[in-house]
Coordinates of C-alpha atoms and ligand atoms in Angstrom, one line a residue:
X1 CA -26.9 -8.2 1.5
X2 CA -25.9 -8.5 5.3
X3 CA -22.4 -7.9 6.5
X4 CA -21.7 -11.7 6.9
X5 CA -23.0 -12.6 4.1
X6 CA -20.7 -10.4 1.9
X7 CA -18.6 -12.1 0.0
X8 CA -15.9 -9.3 1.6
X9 CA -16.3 -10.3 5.3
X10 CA -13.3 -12.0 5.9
X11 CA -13.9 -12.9 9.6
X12 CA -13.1 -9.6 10.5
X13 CA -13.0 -8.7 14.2
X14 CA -15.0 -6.2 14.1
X15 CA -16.9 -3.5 11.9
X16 CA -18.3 0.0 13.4
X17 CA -20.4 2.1 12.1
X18 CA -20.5 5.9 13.5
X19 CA -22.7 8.5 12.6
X20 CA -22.7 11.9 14.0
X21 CA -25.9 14.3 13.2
X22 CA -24.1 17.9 14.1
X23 CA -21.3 17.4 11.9
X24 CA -23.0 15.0 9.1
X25 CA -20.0 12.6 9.8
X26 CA -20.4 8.7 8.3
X27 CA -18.0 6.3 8.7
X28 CA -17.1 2.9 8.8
X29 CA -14.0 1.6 10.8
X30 CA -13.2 -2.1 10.1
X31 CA -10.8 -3.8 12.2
X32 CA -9.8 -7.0 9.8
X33 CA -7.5 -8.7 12.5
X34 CA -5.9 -7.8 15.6
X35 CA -3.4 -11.2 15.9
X36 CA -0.2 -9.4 15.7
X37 CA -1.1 -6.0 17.4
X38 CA -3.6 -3.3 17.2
X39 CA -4.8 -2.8 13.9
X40 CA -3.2 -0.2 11.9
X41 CA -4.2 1.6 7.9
X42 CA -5.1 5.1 6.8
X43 CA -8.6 7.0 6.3
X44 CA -10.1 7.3 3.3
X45 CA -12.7 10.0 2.6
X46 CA -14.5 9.2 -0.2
X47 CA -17.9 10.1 -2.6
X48 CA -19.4 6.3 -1.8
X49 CA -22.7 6.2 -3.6
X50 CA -23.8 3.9 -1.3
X51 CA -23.2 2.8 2.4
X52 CA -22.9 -0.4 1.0
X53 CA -19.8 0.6 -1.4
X54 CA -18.4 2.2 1.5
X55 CA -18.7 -1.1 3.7
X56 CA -17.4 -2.8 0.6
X57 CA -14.0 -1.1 0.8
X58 CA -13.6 -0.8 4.5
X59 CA -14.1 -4.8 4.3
X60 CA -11.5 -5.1 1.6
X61 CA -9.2 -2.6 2.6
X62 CA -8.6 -3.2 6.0
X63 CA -7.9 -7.0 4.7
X64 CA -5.3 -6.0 2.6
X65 CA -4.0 -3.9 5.4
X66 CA -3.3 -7.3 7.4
X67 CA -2.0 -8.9 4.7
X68 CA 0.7 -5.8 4.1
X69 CA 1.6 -5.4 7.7
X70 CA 2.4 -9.2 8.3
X71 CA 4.7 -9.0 5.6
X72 CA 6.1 -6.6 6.3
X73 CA 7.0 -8.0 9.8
X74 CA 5.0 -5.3 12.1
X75 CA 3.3 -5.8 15.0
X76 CA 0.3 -4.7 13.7
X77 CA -3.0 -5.6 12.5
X78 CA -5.4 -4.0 9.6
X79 CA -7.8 -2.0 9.7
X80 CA -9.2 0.7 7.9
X81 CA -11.5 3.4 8.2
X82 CA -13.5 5.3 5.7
X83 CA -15.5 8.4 5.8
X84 CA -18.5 8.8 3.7
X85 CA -18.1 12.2 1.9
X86 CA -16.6 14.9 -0.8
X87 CA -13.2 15.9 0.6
X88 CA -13.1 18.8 -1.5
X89 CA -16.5 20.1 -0.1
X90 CA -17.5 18.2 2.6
X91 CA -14.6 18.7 5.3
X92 CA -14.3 20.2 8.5
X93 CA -12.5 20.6 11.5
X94 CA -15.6 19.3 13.4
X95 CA -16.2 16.4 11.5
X96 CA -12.8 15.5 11.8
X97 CA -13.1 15.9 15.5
X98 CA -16.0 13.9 15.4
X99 CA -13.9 11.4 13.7
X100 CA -11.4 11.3 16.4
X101 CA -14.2 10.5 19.0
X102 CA -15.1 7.5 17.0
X103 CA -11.6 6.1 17.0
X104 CA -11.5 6.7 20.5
X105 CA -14.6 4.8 20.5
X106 CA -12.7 1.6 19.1
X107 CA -10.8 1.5 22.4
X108 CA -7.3 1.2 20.7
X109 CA -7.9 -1.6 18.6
X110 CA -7.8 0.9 15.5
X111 CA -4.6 3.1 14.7
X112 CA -5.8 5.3 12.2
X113 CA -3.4 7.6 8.8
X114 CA -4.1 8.9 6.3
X115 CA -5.0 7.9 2.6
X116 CA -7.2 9.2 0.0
X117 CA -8.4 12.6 0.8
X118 CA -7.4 13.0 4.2
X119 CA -4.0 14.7 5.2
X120 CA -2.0 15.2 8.2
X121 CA -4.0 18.7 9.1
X122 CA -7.1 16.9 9.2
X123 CA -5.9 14.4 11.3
X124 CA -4.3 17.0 13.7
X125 CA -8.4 17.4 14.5
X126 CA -8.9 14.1 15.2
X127 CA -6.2 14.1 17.3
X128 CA -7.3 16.4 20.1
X129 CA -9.9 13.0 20.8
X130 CA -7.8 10.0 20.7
X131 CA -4.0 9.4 20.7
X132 CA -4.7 6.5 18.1
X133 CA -3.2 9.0 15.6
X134 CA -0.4 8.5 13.2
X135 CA 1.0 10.2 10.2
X136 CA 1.1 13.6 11.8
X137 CA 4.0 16.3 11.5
X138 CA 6.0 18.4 14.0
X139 CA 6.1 16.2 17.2
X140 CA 9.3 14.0 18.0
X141 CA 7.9 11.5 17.3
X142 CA 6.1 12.4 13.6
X143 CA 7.7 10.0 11.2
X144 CA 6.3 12.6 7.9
X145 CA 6.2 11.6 4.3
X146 CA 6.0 7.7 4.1
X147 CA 6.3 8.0 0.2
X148 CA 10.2 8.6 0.0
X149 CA 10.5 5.4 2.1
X150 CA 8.3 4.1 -0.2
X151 CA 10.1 4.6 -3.4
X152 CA 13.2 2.9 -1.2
X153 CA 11.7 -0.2 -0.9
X154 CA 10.4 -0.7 -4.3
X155 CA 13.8 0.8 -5.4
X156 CA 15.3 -2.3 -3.5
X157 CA 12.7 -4.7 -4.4
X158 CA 13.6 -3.8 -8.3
X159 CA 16.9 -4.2 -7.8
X160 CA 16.4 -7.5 -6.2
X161 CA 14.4 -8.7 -9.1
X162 CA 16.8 -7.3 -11.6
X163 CA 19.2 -9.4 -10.3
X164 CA 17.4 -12.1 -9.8
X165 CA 15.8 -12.6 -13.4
X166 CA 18.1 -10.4 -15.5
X167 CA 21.4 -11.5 -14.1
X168 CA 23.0 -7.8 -13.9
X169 CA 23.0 -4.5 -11.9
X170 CA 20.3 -1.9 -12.5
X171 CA 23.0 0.2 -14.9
X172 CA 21.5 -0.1 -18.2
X173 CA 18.8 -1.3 -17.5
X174 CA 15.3 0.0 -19.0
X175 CA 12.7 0.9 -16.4
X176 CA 9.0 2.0 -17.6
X177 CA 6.9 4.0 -14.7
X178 CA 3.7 4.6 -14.6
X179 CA 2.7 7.9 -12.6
X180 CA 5.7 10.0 -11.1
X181 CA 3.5 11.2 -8.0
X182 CA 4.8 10.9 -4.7
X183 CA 6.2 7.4 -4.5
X184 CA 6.7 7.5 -8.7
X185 CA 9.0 10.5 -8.5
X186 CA 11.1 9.6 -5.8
X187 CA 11.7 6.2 -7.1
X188 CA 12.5 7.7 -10.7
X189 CA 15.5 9.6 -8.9
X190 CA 16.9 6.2 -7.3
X191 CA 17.2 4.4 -10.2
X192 CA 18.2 7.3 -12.6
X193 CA 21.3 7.3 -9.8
X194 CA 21.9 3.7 -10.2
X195 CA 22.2 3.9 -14.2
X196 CA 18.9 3.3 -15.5
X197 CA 17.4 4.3 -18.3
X198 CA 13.6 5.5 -17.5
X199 CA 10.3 6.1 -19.8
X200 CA 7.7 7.9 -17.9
X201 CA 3.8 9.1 -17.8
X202 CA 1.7 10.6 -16.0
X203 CA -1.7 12.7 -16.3
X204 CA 0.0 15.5 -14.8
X205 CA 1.8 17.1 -17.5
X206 CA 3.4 19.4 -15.1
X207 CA 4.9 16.3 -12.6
X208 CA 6.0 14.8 -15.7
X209 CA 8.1 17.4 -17.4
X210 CA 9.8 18.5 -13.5
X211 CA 10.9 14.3 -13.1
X212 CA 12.0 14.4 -16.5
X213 CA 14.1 17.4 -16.1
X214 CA 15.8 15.8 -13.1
X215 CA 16.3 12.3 -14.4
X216 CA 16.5 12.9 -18.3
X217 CA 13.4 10.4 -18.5
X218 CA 11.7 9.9 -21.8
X219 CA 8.0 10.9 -21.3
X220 CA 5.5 8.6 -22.7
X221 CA 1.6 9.4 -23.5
X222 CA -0.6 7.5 -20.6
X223 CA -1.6 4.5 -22.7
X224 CA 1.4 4.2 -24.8
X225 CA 3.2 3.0 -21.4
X226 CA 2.3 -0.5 -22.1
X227 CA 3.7 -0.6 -25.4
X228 CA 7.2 0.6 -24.1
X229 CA 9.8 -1.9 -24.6
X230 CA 11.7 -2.3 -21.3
X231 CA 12.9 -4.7 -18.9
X232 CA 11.2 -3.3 -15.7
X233 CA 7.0 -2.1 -15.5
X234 CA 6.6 -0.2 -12.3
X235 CA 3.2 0.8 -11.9
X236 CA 3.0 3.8 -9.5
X237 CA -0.1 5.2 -10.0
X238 CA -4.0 4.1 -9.7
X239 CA -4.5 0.0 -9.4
X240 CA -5.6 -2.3 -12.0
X241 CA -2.7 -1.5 -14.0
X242 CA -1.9 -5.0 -15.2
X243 CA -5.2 -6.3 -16.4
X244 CA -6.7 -8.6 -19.5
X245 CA -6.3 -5.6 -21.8
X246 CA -2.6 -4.2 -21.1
X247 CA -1.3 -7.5 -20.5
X248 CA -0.9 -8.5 -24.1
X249 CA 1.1 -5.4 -24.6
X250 CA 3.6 -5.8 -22.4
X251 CA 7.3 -6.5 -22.7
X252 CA 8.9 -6.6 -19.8
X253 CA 9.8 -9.6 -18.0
X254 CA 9.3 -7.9 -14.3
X255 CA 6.5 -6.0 -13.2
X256 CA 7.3 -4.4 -9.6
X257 CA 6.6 -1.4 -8.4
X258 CA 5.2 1.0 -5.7
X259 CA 0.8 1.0 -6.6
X260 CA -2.0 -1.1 -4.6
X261 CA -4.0 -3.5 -6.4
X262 CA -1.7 -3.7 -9.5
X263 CA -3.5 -6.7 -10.4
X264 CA -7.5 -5.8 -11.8
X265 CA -8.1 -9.5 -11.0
X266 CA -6.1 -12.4 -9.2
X267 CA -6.5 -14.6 -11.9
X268 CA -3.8 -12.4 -13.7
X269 CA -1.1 -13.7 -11.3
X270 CA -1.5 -16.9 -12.5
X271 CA -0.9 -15.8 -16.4
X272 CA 1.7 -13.7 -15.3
X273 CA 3.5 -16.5 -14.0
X274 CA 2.4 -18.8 -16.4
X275 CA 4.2 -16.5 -19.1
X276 CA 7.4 -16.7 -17.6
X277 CA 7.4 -12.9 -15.8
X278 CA 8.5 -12.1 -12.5
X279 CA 5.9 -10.2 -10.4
X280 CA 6.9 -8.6 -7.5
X281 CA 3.5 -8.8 -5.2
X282 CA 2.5 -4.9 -4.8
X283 CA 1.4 -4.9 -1.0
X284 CA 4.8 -6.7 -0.2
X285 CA 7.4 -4.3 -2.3
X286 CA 5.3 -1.2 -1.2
X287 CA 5.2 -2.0 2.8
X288 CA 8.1 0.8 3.1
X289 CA 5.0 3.3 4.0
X290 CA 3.3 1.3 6.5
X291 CA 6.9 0.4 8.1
X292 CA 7.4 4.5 8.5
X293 CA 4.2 4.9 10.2
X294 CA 4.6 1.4 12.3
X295 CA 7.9 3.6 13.3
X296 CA 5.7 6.5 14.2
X297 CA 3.1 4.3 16.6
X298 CA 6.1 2.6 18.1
X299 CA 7.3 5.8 19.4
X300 CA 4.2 7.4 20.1
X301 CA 3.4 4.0 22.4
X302 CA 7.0 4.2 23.9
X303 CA 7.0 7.9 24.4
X304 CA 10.0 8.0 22.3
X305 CA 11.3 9.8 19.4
X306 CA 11.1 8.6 16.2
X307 CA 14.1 6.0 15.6
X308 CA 15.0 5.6 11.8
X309 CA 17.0 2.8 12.4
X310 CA 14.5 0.6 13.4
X311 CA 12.4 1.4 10.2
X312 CA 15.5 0.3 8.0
X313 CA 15.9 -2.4 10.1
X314 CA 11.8 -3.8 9.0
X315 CA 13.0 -2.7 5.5
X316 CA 16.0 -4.9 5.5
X317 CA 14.1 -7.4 6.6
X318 CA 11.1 -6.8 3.8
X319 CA 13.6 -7.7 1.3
X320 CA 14.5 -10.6 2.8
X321 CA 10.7 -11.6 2.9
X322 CA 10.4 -10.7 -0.8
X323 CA 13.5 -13.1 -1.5
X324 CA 11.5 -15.8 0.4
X325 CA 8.2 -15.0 -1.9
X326 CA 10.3 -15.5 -4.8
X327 CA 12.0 -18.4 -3.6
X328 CA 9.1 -20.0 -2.8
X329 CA 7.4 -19.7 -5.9
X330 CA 10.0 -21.4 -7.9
X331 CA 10.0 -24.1 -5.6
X332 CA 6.4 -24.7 -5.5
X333 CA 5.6 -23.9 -8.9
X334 CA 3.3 -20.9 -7.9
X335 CA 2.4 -17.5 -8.6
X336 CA 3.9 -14.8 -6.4
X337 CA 1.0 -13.6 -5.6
X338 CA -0.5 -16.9 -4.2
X339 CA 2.6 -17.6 -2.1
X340 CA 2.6 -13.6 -1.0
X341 CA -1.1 -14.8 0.3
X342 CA -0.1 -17.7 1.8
X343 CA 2.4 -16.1 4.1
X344 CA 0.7 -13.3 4.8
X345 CA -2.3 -15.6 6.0
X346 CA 0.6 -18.0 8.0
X347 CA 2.1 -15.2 9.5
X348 CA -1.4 -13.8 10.9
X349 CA -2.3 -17.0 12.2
X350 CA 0.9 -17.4 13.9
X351 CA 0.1 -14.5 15.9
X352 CA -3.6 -15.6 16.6
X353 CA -2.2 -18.5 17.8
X354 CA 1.1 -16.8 19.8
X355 CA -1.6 -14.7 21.4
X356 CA -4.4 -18.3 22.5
X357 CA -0.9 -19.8 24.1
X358 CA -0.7 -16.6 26.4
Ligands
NAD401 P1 0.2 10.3 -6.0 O1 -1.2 10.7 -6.2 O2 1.2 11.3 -5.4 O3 0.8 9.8 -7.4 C1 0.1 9.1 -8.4 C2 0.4 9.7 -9.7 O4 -0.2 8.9 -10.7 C3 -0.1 11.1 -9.9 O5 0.9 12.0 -10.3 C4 -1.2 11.0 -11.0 O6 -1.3 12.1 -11.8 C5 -0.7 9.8 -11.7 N1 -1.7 9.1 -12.5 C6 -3.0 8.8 -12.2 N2 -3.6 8.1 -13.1 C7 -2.7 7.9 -14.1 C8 -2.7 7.2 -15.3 N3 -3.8 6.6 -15.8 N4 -1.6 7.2 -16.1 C9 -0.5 7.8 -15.6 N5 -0.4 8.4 -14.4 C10 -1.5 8.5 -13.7 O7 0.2 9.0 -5.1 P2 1.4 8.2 -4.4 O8 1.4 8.5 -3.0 O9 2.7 8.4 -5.3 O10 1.0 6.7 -4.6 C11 1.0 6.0 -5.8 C12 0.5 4.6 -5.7 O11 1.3 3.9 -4.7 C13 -0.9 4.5 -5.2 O12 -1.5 3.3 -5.8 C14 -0.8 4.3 -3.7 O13 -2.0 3.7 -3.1 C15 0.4 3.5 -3.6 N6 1.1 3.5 -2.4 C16 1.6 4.7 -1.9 C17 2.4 4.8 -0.7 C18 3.0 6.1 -0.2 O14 3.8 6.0 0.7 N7 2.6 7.2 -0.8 C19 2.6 3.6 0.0 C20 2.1 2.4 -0.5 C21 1.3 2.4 -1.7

């Protein structure tokens, strides 16, 4: 299989490939589109058994990352890079520097963050080679944590779609989360404050047991999550929550919350909505992240501070989009996820287009 012959490539702009011998460094950087800015989307470092699984998700990854920033309104592209290797073995300062050199390589067309396996000290390496760094702490204009931000936009978004298909507040309502990490916990603590009544899981029995204590949660095993009867699913832990298996268990009528690829296949979207349940399209109710980094590159391009007015200005404005996703798809008789797709595809064209008028 050739890159343009996977059924992955997407017309991406570009894919590079960099290898470096002294520090054993592999990695792909794919920049999907670059309509509505430079391309932006974190660093995975990951075990790939092959190169070819690691093109596979670079491909796919820095796709989604288009899709997610034009909804969420940023000037900013996808991309998406990914390094081939153990993070808990295989790191080092020098790979990581050798990282930053290939970003630098890219020429600015690539912002790069972090994701799986990389944090904010590694990036700190890359850093002393390119300025196409975000996601890093202690400068003016660091924008820290995305996750808390998050949890604020799916917070909103469930709210929204509370209202929306229940009729009523969020006070008394029954919300089931899956996976109190990061983005999980946070959001568990918004909604406990607004009156709702939470079930929780999580593999990590000692997360669990610290949200619980906080919130008064009931904690669920792992798999009996899909049993739970509730009004509200929020997956907000690995993706492929809602596939052909768990589907049939479920009972609540709205499934939004903060994970990637909720969906194990698109096909689902359609029996979601064909079922009568309201799905909140994952990379449009979790674009809070990407909003607090876009805040970060903003800054760092201005030579500003970090200003978090303007990232609750794009958040405002990310509800208003989900509204429209919603909207649309009772109008047009069409799963969320579809329209989500459509608009995000629109809205990158748009700025192809904005850019071949110039
Ligand atoms: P995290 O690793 O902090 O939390 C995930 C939690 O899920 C962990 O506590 C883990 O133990 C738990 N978990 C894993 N498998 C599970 C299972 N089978 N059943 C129950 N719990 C399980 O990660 P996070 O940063 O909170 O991100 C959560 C999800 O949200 C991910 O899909 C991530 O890609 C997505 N996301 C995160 C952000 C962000 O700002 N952190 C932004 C956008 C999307």
């Amino acid at each position: 299989m050739t890159l343009f012959d996977s059924p992955d490539f997407d017309g991406h702009e570009a894919v590079h490939a960099f290898a470096d011998e002294a520090t054993g460094l592999r990695c792909i950087i794919a920049v999907h589109s670059t309509s509505r800015g430079p391309a932006a989307g974190g660093c995975r470092m990951w075990p790939f058994p092959t190169s070819a699984d690691a093109l596979q998700d670079a491909l796919r990854l820095s796709r989604a990352m288009s899709y997610k920033n034009a909804m969420a309104d940023l000037d900013l592209g996808g991309g998406k890079a990914v390094i081939i290797g153990d993070s808990r073995t295989q790191k080092s300062p020098a790979l990581f520097e050798a990282f930053g050199r290939a970003v630098e390589a890219v020429g600015g067309a690539y912002w790069t963050a972090e994701d799986v396996g990389v944090s904010p000290a590694d990036l700190m390496h890359a850093r002393r080679h390119t300025r196409f760094v975000a996601g890093l702490e202690g400068h003016a204009a660091a924008s820290g944590d995305p996750s808390p931000v998050t949890a604020e936009g799916v917070f909103r978004g469930i709210s929204l779609c509370v209202r929306r298909a229940l009729d009523r507040d969020l006070s008394g309502v029954t919300v089931a989360i899956q996976g109190v990490g990061h983005v999980g916990a946070y959001l568990a603590q918004k909604l406990s404050a607004a009156g709702a009544r939470l079930v929780i899981t999580d593999v990590n029995r000692e997360v669990l047991a610290q949200v619980a204590a906080q919130t008064g949660a009931m904690i669920v095993a792992p798999d009996e999550i899909f049993d739970v009867e509730a009004d509200v699913f929020a997956p907000c832990a690995l993706g492929g929550a809602i596939s052909a298996e768990t589907l049939p268990r479920l009972r609540p009528r709205i499934i939004a919350g903060g994970a990637n690829n909720q969906l194990a296949d698109p096909i689902i979207g359609q029996t979601l909505f064909d079922l009568g349940l309201l799905y909140a399209p994952d990379y449009v109710i979790n674009g809070g992240g990407i909003i607090n980094v876009a805040g970060e590159i903003r800054a760092l391009d201005a030579g500003q501070a970090f200003d978090p007015a303007w990232v609750e200005g794009k958040l405002s404005r990310l509800m208003i989009t989900l509204e429209e996703v919603l909207d649309r798809s009772i109008a047009e008789r069409r799963p969320t996820h579809e329209v989500a797709g459509e608009m995000a595809r629109e809205r990158i064209a748009r700025g192809r287009s904005a850019l071949a008028a110039q």
